[in-house]
DNA sequence: CTGAAAGCGCTTACAG
DNA sequence: CTGAAAGCGCTTACAG
């Protein structure tokens, strides 16, 4: 059933190497022999054995992605989906590694065991420090998506988005709608994403000559539904003039909207809300969420393409990309009326 | 850096085969040699080369999953996450194939090229008929998750849930809350899931001596947010006594809730809503959604374990599993008051 | 309990 | 434009 190159060679009356040339689209094969070989290939349904190919070539044709978040988080699964498609178009396979017990070991072994040629890291915080050290010392080609810190980042390749501008654009949009008392709910960690989005928030305020008020900023962990839920209740009780809120991400915004709804207020009538990410469910919220879109498809494209370059040419310099964000206007923000 | 078995053997002063025995935990190795070999292994950081192992053993130690839905749908990504974990615990890898151009070809080639030892199919409708024919004729071990039809299913292994009982449980719960005019929003396709949940709906009504009314059932495609949104508006306009709705899945329920909210009605005060699946966001809806939970972790476990059996023993008979569902009570249903 | 030999199915490096 | 040889790093089947 599963034919080998040798059988194809015999049937076509050529050498093994000639079949190999045809299969891999190499040059230096006369048109006639090519046709002859191709006919046999389709006749016997020949498909090259990947294991043999990997063993002899020394390349796994596979990259690994290390996830710090659950795959079932919408952001992760969407990123993985795009990365998968991009890998496929390069003839590469993708293997997924989730943070957890013994991750560093697993990933290092995967490289030593020739499971993968390179790694994409999409982690949360400092928990991957060990892993990065190992990858560095073993000279494994790797690249970070949305690095959490800029410390020592010059030595590492990464793809990220313009978080500062994301925060600024969101808050600027609210200011243009007439809002002046604007809440902000973020994670408290040292992640650069939090810092940069907060910088963006402050910059937009400063540009509009609106003084920064500490009581309008709520910081806690983790940045999920519950952060938004408890955060907005706190902000409301401390700021009765607040008319809008900038949220760290769409899931936080979900929590914010839930709490506002349950407190008897209305969105956007009483409070405007803006999120970040533009996950699949943003458009399905009630009402549909205005948000800052991350170009996940582009992030995936840059991540995979750059990693391929690092794999194929070890002398490649560090590759750094910062991708632009977009404001997606839906129905959760409206001009201030009070 | 990446040492080979031969190097380990030389350093330990034993034969290649003995190293192999230690690495694979085989018997018939004296404790002393074992210790000696293990010491060398950790010294040189030996990790067996997967490609060599695959080539010589003829087993890929990898299974493939074919997805008919986008990976970024919460249900799919959650299933994949559990399947991934289950594979890992068996020492297997997972490769993801998404429906799309040339899928049949890709999957068949993956098997012929020894990429995978077996396949899990999680598809939508008839679009995988071609693929299934091919897998059958090539005697590829495969298993279907949530088959869409029971036609010829005796010849195939599958894992599914008790859709009939899911529908019945949901509607029975609403009936026990006093509701008698209960809407039902489903996909219209020939998928067995639609038929069985509808049967469950009718059975619950019949058991309570409530006559079935055709005007309370709304069927359309695809079963997503928009189906719920337009479906509920139609049901409301045709049934002004309707006080509750059973939805095909949680995303449909999201659409239903959105439309109800925008029409100025309240949940659960005016209308009770119950979903299906219990996706991650069900608990985050406003209010948190009461729903029927699919045991995705169990589905994954059965799917992977059964597929392994099919792979390891070709004489295994068809394996059939129907897993139970659970009612998850949250805040979208309340006793009828009107 | 241990080992020598053959072979899995390709690619690489070289020769012509 | 074509091919013969060696080898990638393991496992399998067999011998002792």
XYZ file of C-alpha atoms (C1' of nucleotides) in Angstrom:
708
model
C 0.000 0.000 0.000
C 2.447 2.614 1.136
C 5.037 2.462 -1.621
C 8.645 3.473 -1.189
C 10.968 5.436 -3.407
C 12.854 2.292 -4.201
C 9.745 0.625 -5.598
C 8.909 3.704 -7.614
C 12.454 3.757 -8.969
C 12.258 0.140 -10.019
C 8.882 0.553 -11.710
C 9.998 3.671 -13.527
C 13.304 2.166 -14.490
C 15.364 4.941 -12.959
C 17.546 5.344 -9.900
C 16.439 6.147 -6.389
C 18.079 9.525 -6.591
C 16.147 10.470 -9.700
C 12.861 9.733 -7.974
C 14.056 11.843 -5.063
C 14.772 14.687 -7.471
C 11.294 14.530 -8.949
C 9.603 14.305 -5.568
C 11.470 17.314 -4.260
C 11.125 19.349 -7.425
C 14.862 19.590 -7.920
C 16.404 20.587 -11.220
C 18.322 18.454 -13.625
C 15.675 15.954 -14.570
C 14.747 15.581 -18.209
C 11.087 16.207 -18.971
C 10.604 12.653 -20.183
C 11.955 10.939 -17.093
C 9.983 13.368 -14.964
C 6.729 12.389 -16.643
C 7.597 8.723 -16.375
C 8.345 8.979 -12.673
C 5.300 11.101 -11.901
C 3.068 8.553 -13.587
C 4.378 5.757 -11.396
C 4.085 7.945 -8.310
C 0.409 8.568 -8.825
C -0.154 4.963 -9.853
C 1.178 3.503 -6.637
C 0.037 6.461 -4.529
C 3.542 7.149 -3.340
C 3.905 9.576 -0.447
C 7.352 10.163 1.028
C 7.833 8.799 4.519
C 8.327 11.765 6.831
C 10.313 9.870 9.396
C 12.889 8.793 6.839
C 13.074 12.278 5.461
C 13.578 13.786 8.871
C 16.193 11.300 9.875
C 18.279 11.714 6.770
C 17.919 15.460 6.440
C 18.211 16.266 10.120
C 15.318 18.694 9.960
C 12.033 18.094 11.758
C 10.016 20.482 9.582
C 8.068 21.196 12.724
C 7.930 24.145 15.070
C 6.602 24.218 18.594
C 4.449 26.816 20.285
C 4.528 27.215 24.055
C 1.309 28.607 25.486
C 1.119 30.279 28.858
C -2.655 30.597 28.559
C -5.224 27.895 28.149
C -5.781 26.992 24.531
C -9.459 27.519 25.198
C -8.906 31.214 25.813
C -10.204 32.846 22.678
C -7.063 34.824 22.082
C -4.788 31.781 22.232
C -6.912 29.558 20.062
C -7.245 32.251 17.481
C -3.502 32.843 17.426
C -2.843 29.124 17.189
C -5.289 28.846 14.327
C -3.485 31.493 12.308
C -0.075 30.106 13.171
C -1.220 26.664 12.092
C -2.312 28.002 8.720
C 0.935 29.886 8.274
C 2.998 26.815 9.140
C 1.061 24.721 6.686
C 1.760 27.167 3.896
C 5.467 26.727 4.617
C 5.195 22.951 4.674
C 5.803 22.922 8.412
C 3.966 21.149 11.200
C 3.038 22.637 14.535
C 3.236 21.059 17.973
C 1.558 22.682 20.945
C 3.096 22.786 24.418
C 1.054 24.086 27.328
C 2.628 25.595 30.394
C 2.527 23.161 33.244
C 4.555 20.588 35.052
C 7.965 20.091 33.657
C 7.395 22.323 30.671
C 10.986 23.487 30.376
C 12.116 19.925 30.346
C 9.536 18.920 27.761
C 10.462 21.681 25.392
C 14.177 21.180 25.755
C 13.744 17.461 25.161
C 11.609 18.173 22.146
C 14.490 20.072 20.647
C 17.153 17.555 21.644
C 14.992 14.728 20.340
C 14.675 16.549 17.016
C 10.976 16.987 17.494
C 11.073 20.653 16.559
C 13.421 22.988 14.714
C 12.397 26.081 16.613
C 10.008 27.516 19.176
C 7.445 30.288 19.455
C 6.830 31.444 23.024
C 3.514 32.984 24.015
C 3.743 33.052 27.773
C 2.390 35.159 30.575
C 5.043 36.309 32.957
C 8.318 35.357 34.489
C 7.465 31.681 34.591
C 9.321 31.078 31.363
C 12.640 32.528 32.538
C 14.111 29.073 33.048
C 12.996 27.943 29.658
C 14.438 30.995 27.945
C 17.777 30.484 29.654
C 17.881 26.920 28.418
C 16.898 27.843 24.896
C 19.569 30.517 24.855
C 22.320 28.233 26.060
C 21.364 25.537 23.579
C 21.150 28.027 20.722
C 17.610 26.974 19.896
C 15.998 29.296 17.341
C 13.075 30.915 19.111
C 10.884 33.952 19.053
C 8.562 35.569 21.571
C 5.031 36.737 20.904
C 3.977 39.648 23.098
C 6.989 39.639 25.424
C 6.074 40.623 28.970
C 9.133 42.636 29.632
C 11.635 44.638 27.666
C 14.495 43.569 29.881
C 17.264 42.088 27.791
C 14.857 41.919 24.905
C 17.440 43.260 22.458
C 19.060 39.847 22.395
C 15.800 38.102 21.519
C 13.530 38.099 18.491
C 9.938 39.084 19.114
C 6.650 40.183 17.594
C 4.395 42.429 19.590
C 1.754 45.095 19.160
C 1.720 48.782 19.892
C 0.156 48.640 23.342
C 0.942 52.250 24.150
C -0.858 53.475 21.076
C -3.703 51.041 21.773
C -4.337 52.597 25.162
C -3.942 56.082 23.783
C -6.295 55.479 20.858
C -9.002 53.975 23.068
C -8.937 56.757 25.611
C -8.590 59.432 22.976
C -11.749 58.078 21.351
C -13.606 58.390 24.638
C -12.305 61.919 25.167
C -13.478 62.909 21.702
C -16.940 61.688 22.685
C -16.859 64.243 25.487
C -15.922 62.008 28.401
C -13.614 63.476 31.004
C -13.914 61.157 33.972
C -12.629 57.928 32.451
C -11.971 54.792 34.468
C -9.215 52.314 33.679
C -9.067 48.651 34.673
C -5.772 46.812 34.215
C -3.749 43.918 35.536
C -1.322 44.907 38.252
C 1.610 42.782 37.210
C 4.899 43.931 35.843
C 3.829 42.901 32.351
C 4.819 45.528 29.866
C 1.362 45.301 28.307
C -0.172 46.747 31.459
C 2.422 49.458 31.755
C 2.205 50.498 28.124
C -1.578 50.601 27.987
C -1.572 52.663 31.172
C 1.004 55.006 29.643
C -1.310 55.337 26.635
C -4.224 56.153 28.935
C -2.210 58.862 30.691
C -0.861 60.279 27.472
C -4.349 60.685 25.993
C -5.493 62.455 29.150
C -2.440 64.705 29.167
C -2.914 65.606 25.504
C -6.440 66.759 26.373
C -5.328 68.596 29.494
C -7.355 66.288 31.716
C -5.641 65.751 35.067
C -4.800 62.158 35.987
C -6.773 60.841 38.968
C -5.454 57.818 40.786
C -8.918 56.877 42.024
C -9.993 56.200 38.447
C -7.453 53.432 37.972
C -8.148 49.918 39.246
C -5.373 47.341 39.152
C -5.583 43.693 40.111
C -4.928 40.145 38.957
C -5.692 38.157 36.930
C -7.052 40.206 34.050
C -10.243 38.301 33.409
C -13.994 38.530 33.813
C -13.865 38.854 37.583
C -11.351 41.709 37.455
C -13.795 43.734 35.369
C -16.704 42.779 37.543
C -15.238 43.847 40.861
C -13.188 46.658 39.370
C -16.078 48.582 37.922
C -18.109 48.371 41.124
C -15.178 49.850 43.022
C -14.619 52.592 40.460
C -18.292 53.551 40.462
C -18.446 53.804 44.220
C -15.348 56.018 44.290
C -16.196 58.193 41.290
C -19.820 59.166 40.872
C -18.984 61.355 37.902
C -17.345 58.543 35.888
C -18.964 58.133 32.453
C -16.585 55.780 30.624
C -14.186 52.897 31.199
C -11.149 51.604 29.346
C -10.625 47.875 29.946
C -7.441 45.855 29.670
C -9.136 43.302 27.418
C -12.496 42.146 26.126
C -12.981 39.604 28.857
C -12.475 42.294 31.486
C -15.014 44.361 29.561
C -17.421 41.428 29.756
C -17.142 41.509 33.522
C -17.586 45.276 33.557
C -20.722 45.044 31.458
C -22.130 42.288 33.607
C -21.665 44.292 36.796
C -23.078 47.465 35.269
C -26.126 45.605 34.000
C -26.742 43.961 37.353
C -26.429 47.291 39.159
C -29.372 48.566 37.104
C -27.322 50.874 34.882
C -27.267 50.836 31.111
C -24.550 50.614 28.475
C -23.765 52.903 26.779
C -26.459 55.228 28.180
C -24.997 55.506 31.656
C -21.464 54.316 31.073
C -19.405 53.835 27.921
C -17.121 50.808 27.760
C -14.182 50.028 25.503
C -12.211 46.783 25.411
C -9.005 45.446 23.900
C -8.194 42.472 21.601
C -11.414 42.121 19.591
C -11.968 38.465 20.391
C -14.653 36.558 18.543
C -17.247 37.231 21.204
C -16.727 40.995 21.283
C -19.251 41.438 18.481
C -21.687 39.168 20.304
C -21.829 41.044 23.564
C -24.855 42.986 24.619
C -24.484 45.517 23.147
C -21.648 44.675 20.720
C -18.368 45.842 22.208
C -16.312 48.740 20.906
C -12.699 47.689 21.215
C -9.080 47.891 20.087
C -8.271 45.128 17.640
C -5.032 43.213 17.758
C -4.012 42.019 14.275
C -3.737 38.383 15.316
C -3.403 37.181 11.745
C -0.437 39.496 11.227
C 1.141 38.533 14.518
C 0.968 34.896 13.434
C 2.402 35.676 10.026
C 5.356 37.630 11.360
C 6.014 35.106 14.101
C 6.164 32.133 11.753
C 8.025 33.848 8.946
C 10.623 35.290 11.247
C 11.120 32.017 13.053
C 11.687 30.288 9.708
C 14.390 32.824 8.943
C 16.033 32.155 12.285
C 15.909 28.420 11.648
C 17.186 28.556 8.105
C 19.945 31.031 8.722
C 21.510 30.865 12.192
C 23.335 34.106 11.486
C 20.099 36.048 11.250
C 20.120 39.032 13.557
C 17.437 39.539 16.156
C 14.137 40.318 14.452
C 11.866 42.853 16.100
C 8.353 43.782 14.948
C 5.779 46.054 16.539
C 2.424 45.811 14.774
C -0.259 48.507 14.679
C -3.676 48.235 16.343
C -7.106 49.320 15.093
C -10.076 50.982 16.746
C -13.237 48.937 16.121
C -16.320 51.040 16.776
C -19.451 49.148 17.829
C -22.174 50.073 20.295
C -20.774 50.387 23.806
C -19.621 53.997 23.629
C -21.657 57.142 23.107
C -21.194 60.874 23.555
C -21.342 62.064 27.144
C -24.705 63.574 28.046
C -24.562 64.287 31.777
C 25.341 18.329 21.823
C 22.606 15.921 20.870
C 24.168 12.603 21.745
C 23.224 9.331 20.101
C 22.640 5.897 21.537
C 25.881 4.714 20.024
C 27.855 7.336 21.921
C 26.056 6.461 25.117
C 26.810 2.792 24.530
C 30.487 3.472 24.009
C 30.772 5.659 27.087
C 28.922 3.150 29.233
C 30.859 0.236 27.853
C 27.769 -1.672 26.765
C 26.065 -2.470 23.488
C 23.654 -0.302 21.586
C 20.834 -2.692 22.322
C 21.391 -2.472 26.054
C 21.093 1.294 25.939
C 17.924 0.857 23.948
C 16.565 -1.450 26.630
C 17.264 1.060 29.372
C 15.796 3.955 27.415
C 12.605 2.061 26.714
C 12.296 0.571 30.173
C 12.497 -2.963 28.898
C 13.240 -5.890 31.164
C 16.331 -8.013 31.291
C 18.856 -5.404 32.288
C 20.863 -5.944 35.441
C 20.506 -3.178 38.016
C 24.192 -2.324 37.785
C 24.284 -1.845 34.012
C 21.074 0.098 34.245
C 22.573 2.550 36.712
C 25.715 2.835 34.624
C 23.766 3.591 31.470
C 21.419 6.030 33.145
C 24.357 7.963 34.507
C 25.844 8.416 31.058
C 22.448 9.342 29.635
C 21.985 12.219 32.029
C 25.622 13.225 31.674
C 25.441 13.722 27.926
C 21.784 14.808 27.991
C 20.778 12.016 25.680
C 17.286 12.208 24.200
C 16.229 9.620 21.646
C 15.803 10.937 18.140
C 12.122 10.663 17.270
C 12.676 10.432 13.562
C 14.930 7.422 13.920
C 12.550 5.816 16.315
C 9.617 6.333 13.992
C 11.440 5.072 10.973
C 12.641 1.905 12.588
C 9.485 1.117 14.505
C 7.061 2.110 11.786
C 4.875 3.950 14.266
C 4.406 7.703 14.175
C 3.245 7.968 17.793
C 1.026 10.745 16.545
C -2.676 11.012 15.954
C -4.486 13.560 13.852
C -7.692 15.432 14.586
C -9.830 16.753 11.751
C -11.901 19.774 12.718
C -14.993 20.846 10.845
C -15.311 23.946 12.997
C -12.866 26.743 13.462
C -10.362 26.042 16.194
C -11.337 29.393 17.641
C -14.833 28.169 18.372
C -14.837 27.638 22.102
C -16.136 24.107 21.858
C -13.423 22.980 19.450
C -10.547 24.577 21.265
C -11.687 23.131 24.526
C -11.992 19.657 23.015
C -8.578 19.984 21.411
C -7.096 21.067 24.710
C -8.364 17.963 26.481
C -7.392 15.694 23.620
C -3.915 17.187 23.646
C -3.543 16.450 27.338
C -4.816 12.922 26.895
C -2.433 12.271 24.011
C 0.484 13.547 26.030
C -0.292 11.173 28.845
C -0.068 8.322 26.349
C 3.197 9.582 24.910
C 1.478 10.551 21.699
C 1.596 13.742 19.668
C -1.344 15.491 18.093
C -1.596 17.104 14.677
C -4.525 19.333 13.787
C -6.199 19.327 10.369
C -8.828 21.934 9.585
C -11.541 21.360 7.035
C -10.775 23.241 3.893
C -9.249 22.863 0.485
C -7.996 19.456 -0.254
C -8.554 18.175 3.246
C -9.271 14.591 2.224
C -6.064 14.547 0.285
C -4.083 16.046 3.136
C -5.321 13.555 5.664
C -4.864 10.567 3.390
C -1.346 11.701 2.590
C -0.647 12.194 6.247
C -1.453 8.562 6.815
C 0.402 7.282 3.765
C 3.408 9.396 4.697
C 3.371 7.886 8.179
C 2.583 11.225 9.743
C -0.187 9.770 11.886
C -1.219 6.362 13.141
C -4.891 7.188 13.397
C -7.495 9.932 13.093
C -10.179 11.549 15.205
C -12.932 13.189 13.158
C -14.923 16.093 14.588
C -16.772 17.371 11.558
C -20.042 19.115 10.868
C -22.057 17.402 8.204
C -21.803 15.398 5.045
C -18.669 17.168 3.894
C -16.505 14.420 5.290
C -18.164 11.574 3.381
C -15.297 11.429 0.885
C -12.743 11.363 3.624
C -14.516 8.607 5.500
C -14.729 6.480 2.376
C -11.015 6.851 1.863
C -10.184 6.072 5.463
C -12.372 2.989 5.295
C -10.822 1.668 2.127
C -7.326 2.238 3.451
C -8.156 0.638 6.784
C -6.995 3.688 8.694
C -7.879 3.463 12.387
C -10.288 6.301 13.046
C -13.043 7.390 15.349
C -15.775 9.995 15.129
C -16.662 12.521 17.805
C -20.309 13.538 17.754
C -21.263 11.826 14.488
C -23.876 13.773 12.553
C -25.815 10.784 11.390
C -26.487 7.271 12.541
C -26.477 5.927 9.019
C -24.041 3.065 8.730
C -22.616 4.093 12.079
C -22.484 0.507 13.296
C -19.394 -0.026 11.204
C -17.603 2.938 12.751
C -16.270 3.741 16.203
C -17.602 6.862 17.820
C -18.001 8.866 21.004
C -21.041 11.039 21.422
C -23.307 12.478 24.085
C -26.884 11.803 25.004
C -28.496 14.582 22.984
C -31.995 13.242 23.439
C -31.674 13.278 27.186
C -30.031 16.707 27.013
C -33.061 18.189 25.289
C -35.434 16.367 27.597
C -33.599 17.438 30.749
C -33.484 21.075 29.705
C -37.147 21.291 28.824
C -38.211 19.225 31.792
C -36.392 21.711 34.024
C -38.327 24.582 32.451
C -41.604 22.693 32.841
C -40.872 22.096 36.501
C -40.447 25.847 36.886
C -44.020 26.199 35.698
C -43.432 27.123 32.076
C -45.861 25.727 29.537
C -45.258 27.790 26.422
C -41.652 26.939 25.697
C -39.826 27.987 22.527
C -37.147 25.924 20.854
C -34.414 27.160 18.523
C -32.415 24.588 16.576
C -30.423 24.112 13.414
C -32.478 22.780 10.543
C -29.944 20.374 9.140
C -30.123 16.646 9.076
C -27.622 16.469 11.900
C -28.670 13.901 14.419
C -27.888 16.389 17.200
C -30.746 18.600 16.038
C -33.133 15.714 15.665
C -32.313 14.185 19.030
C -32.531 17.416 20.985
C -35.860 18.126 19.316
C -37.041 14.625 20.231
C -36.014 15.363 23.814
C -37.979 18.621 23.736
C -41.085 16.831 22.490
C -40.710 13.991 24.939
C -40.524 16.365 27.912
C -43.663 18.141 26.705
C -45.479 14.861 26.146
C -44.545 13.592 29.580
C -46.127 16.718 31.056
C -49.199 16.504 28.831
C -48.341 19.764 27.118
C -49.397 19.727 23.468
C -46.659 20.312 20.902
C -47.049 23.574 18.976
C -45.201 23.947 15.709
C -45.142 27.737 16.008
C -42.888 27.442 19.062
C -40.112 25.774 17.103
C -37.685 27.825 15.020
C -35.232 26.032 12.735
C -32.506 27.576 10.609
C -28.820 27.492 9.771
C -26.147 27.906 10.914
C -26.618 27.404 14.628
C -24.799 30.466 15.882
C -25.369 33.866 17.465
C -27.477 35.164 14.575
C -29.786 32.139 14.629
C -30.662 32.905 18.230
C -31.023 36.586 17.546
C -33.482 36.331 14.667
C -35.133 33.174 15.999
C -36.257 34.635 19.272
C -37.719 37.737 17.657
C -39.782 35.533 15.375
C -40.923 33.287 18.211
C -41.942 36.252 20.344
C -43.991 37.802 17.580
C -45.792 34.504 16.950
C -46.288 33.491 20.576
C -47.101 36.266 23.017
C -47.569 33.757 25.827
C -44.063 32.271 25.488
C -42.131 32.440 28.781
C -39.086 30.270 28.138
C -36.702 29.152 25.379
C -34.530 26.094 24.871
C -31.529 26.880 22.638
C -29.455 24.510 20.522
C -26.234 25.786 22.068
C -24.763 28.528 24.217
C -23.874 30.725 21.295
C -27.465 30.600 20.071
C -28.483 31.517 23.612
C -26.130 34.482 23.434
C -28.000 35.720 20.378
C -31.331 35.112 22.073
C -30.273 37.085 25.117
C -28.967 39.914 22.994
C -32.229 40.240 21.088
C -34.340 40.017 24.234
C -32.237 42.670 25.924
C -32.453 44.994 22.941
C -36.222 44.556 22.722
C -36.493 45.961 26.232
C -37.371 42.671 27.924
C -35.516 41.154 30.834
C -33.913 37.780 31.512
C -35.084 35.797 33.387
C -37.917 38.098 34.506
C -39.745 38.110 31.202
C -38.245 35.104 29.502
C -36.210 32.174 30.817
C -33.359 30.925 28.610
C -31.463 27.663 28.681
C -28.474 26.765 26.502
C -26.408 23.704 25.623
C -22.663 22.870 25.841
C -21.553 24.992 28.793
C -18.769 26.755 26.971
C -16.342 28.880 28.925
C -18.336 32.042 28.353
C -21.646 30.619 29.544
C -20.811 31.588 33.109
C -19.827 35.070 31.949
C -23.026 36.005 30.211
C -25.375 38.562 31.631
C -26.875 36.960 33.611
C -24.841 33.737 33.812
C -26.413 31.137 31.555
C -28.224 28.051 32.768
C -27.268 25.279 30.392
C -26.733 21.587 29.633
C -23.091 20.653 30.053
C -21.320 18.369 27.645
C -18.561 16.425 29.409
C -15.858 17.557 27.011
C -13.076 16.171 29.165
C -14.703 12.740 29.088
C -15.354 12.929 25.370
C -11.665 13.614 24.846
C -10.646 10.794 27.149
C -12.846 8.214 25.478
C -11.924 9.388 22.001
C -8.189 9.131 22.586
C -8.250 5.915 24.585
C -10.487 4.159 22.124
C -8.454 5.327 19.160
C -5.316 3.962 20.812
C -7.021 0.605 21.143
C -7.964 0.671 17.483
C -4.395 1.524 16.547
C -2.756 -1.037 18.757
C -5.085 -3.883 17.957
C -6.529 -3.831 14.437
C -8.930 -6.581 15.415
C -10.680 -4.343 17.926
C -14.393 -4.241 17.304
C -16.224 -0.995 16.750
C -16.246 1.022 19.961
C -19.372 2.994 20.773
C -19.807 5.356 23.715
C -22.675 7.648 24.604
C -21.793 9.949 27.477
C -24.233 11.547 29.904
C -24.964 15.289 30.130
C -25.495 17.504 33.176
C -27.876 20.319 33.952
C -25.955 23.391 35.129
C -28.262 25.792 36.916
C -27.258 29.465 36.834
C -29.390 32.595 36.579
C -31.285 32.669 33.287
C -34.305 30.626 34.328
C -36.924 31.354 36.975
C -40.381 30.146 37.909
C -43.152 31.369 35.636
C -45.066 34.289 37.128
C -47.469 35.443 34.398
C 20.926 -10.913 31.158
C 23.552 -9.179 26.740
C 24.874 -8.271 21.941
C 25.877 -8.288 16.544
C 23.511 -7.678 12.339
C 20.154 -6.058 9.302
C 17.077 -2.714 7.965
C 13.474 1.159 8.263
C 13.225 4.957 3.704
C 14.890 8.641 2.786
C 18.969 12.636 1.816
C 23.709 14.058 1.368
C 27.953 14.292 -0.920
C 30.221 12.835 -4.593
C 31.309 10.987 -9.231
C 30.541 10.892 -13.976
C 21.192 15.067 -16.857
C 21.844 10.566 -13.923
C 23.346 7.233 -10.414
C 25.945 4.212 -6.658
C 27.297 4.455 -1.987
C 27.152 5.803 2.619
C 24.703 7.129 6.463
C 20.998 9.430 9.482
C 19.815 6.849 14.700
C 17.061 4.072 16.106
C 14.174 -0.917 16.532
C 13.322 -5.631 15.235
C 14.381 -10.347 15.100
C 17.500 -13.447 16.339
C 21.343 -15.745 18.760
C 23.610 -16.945 22.814
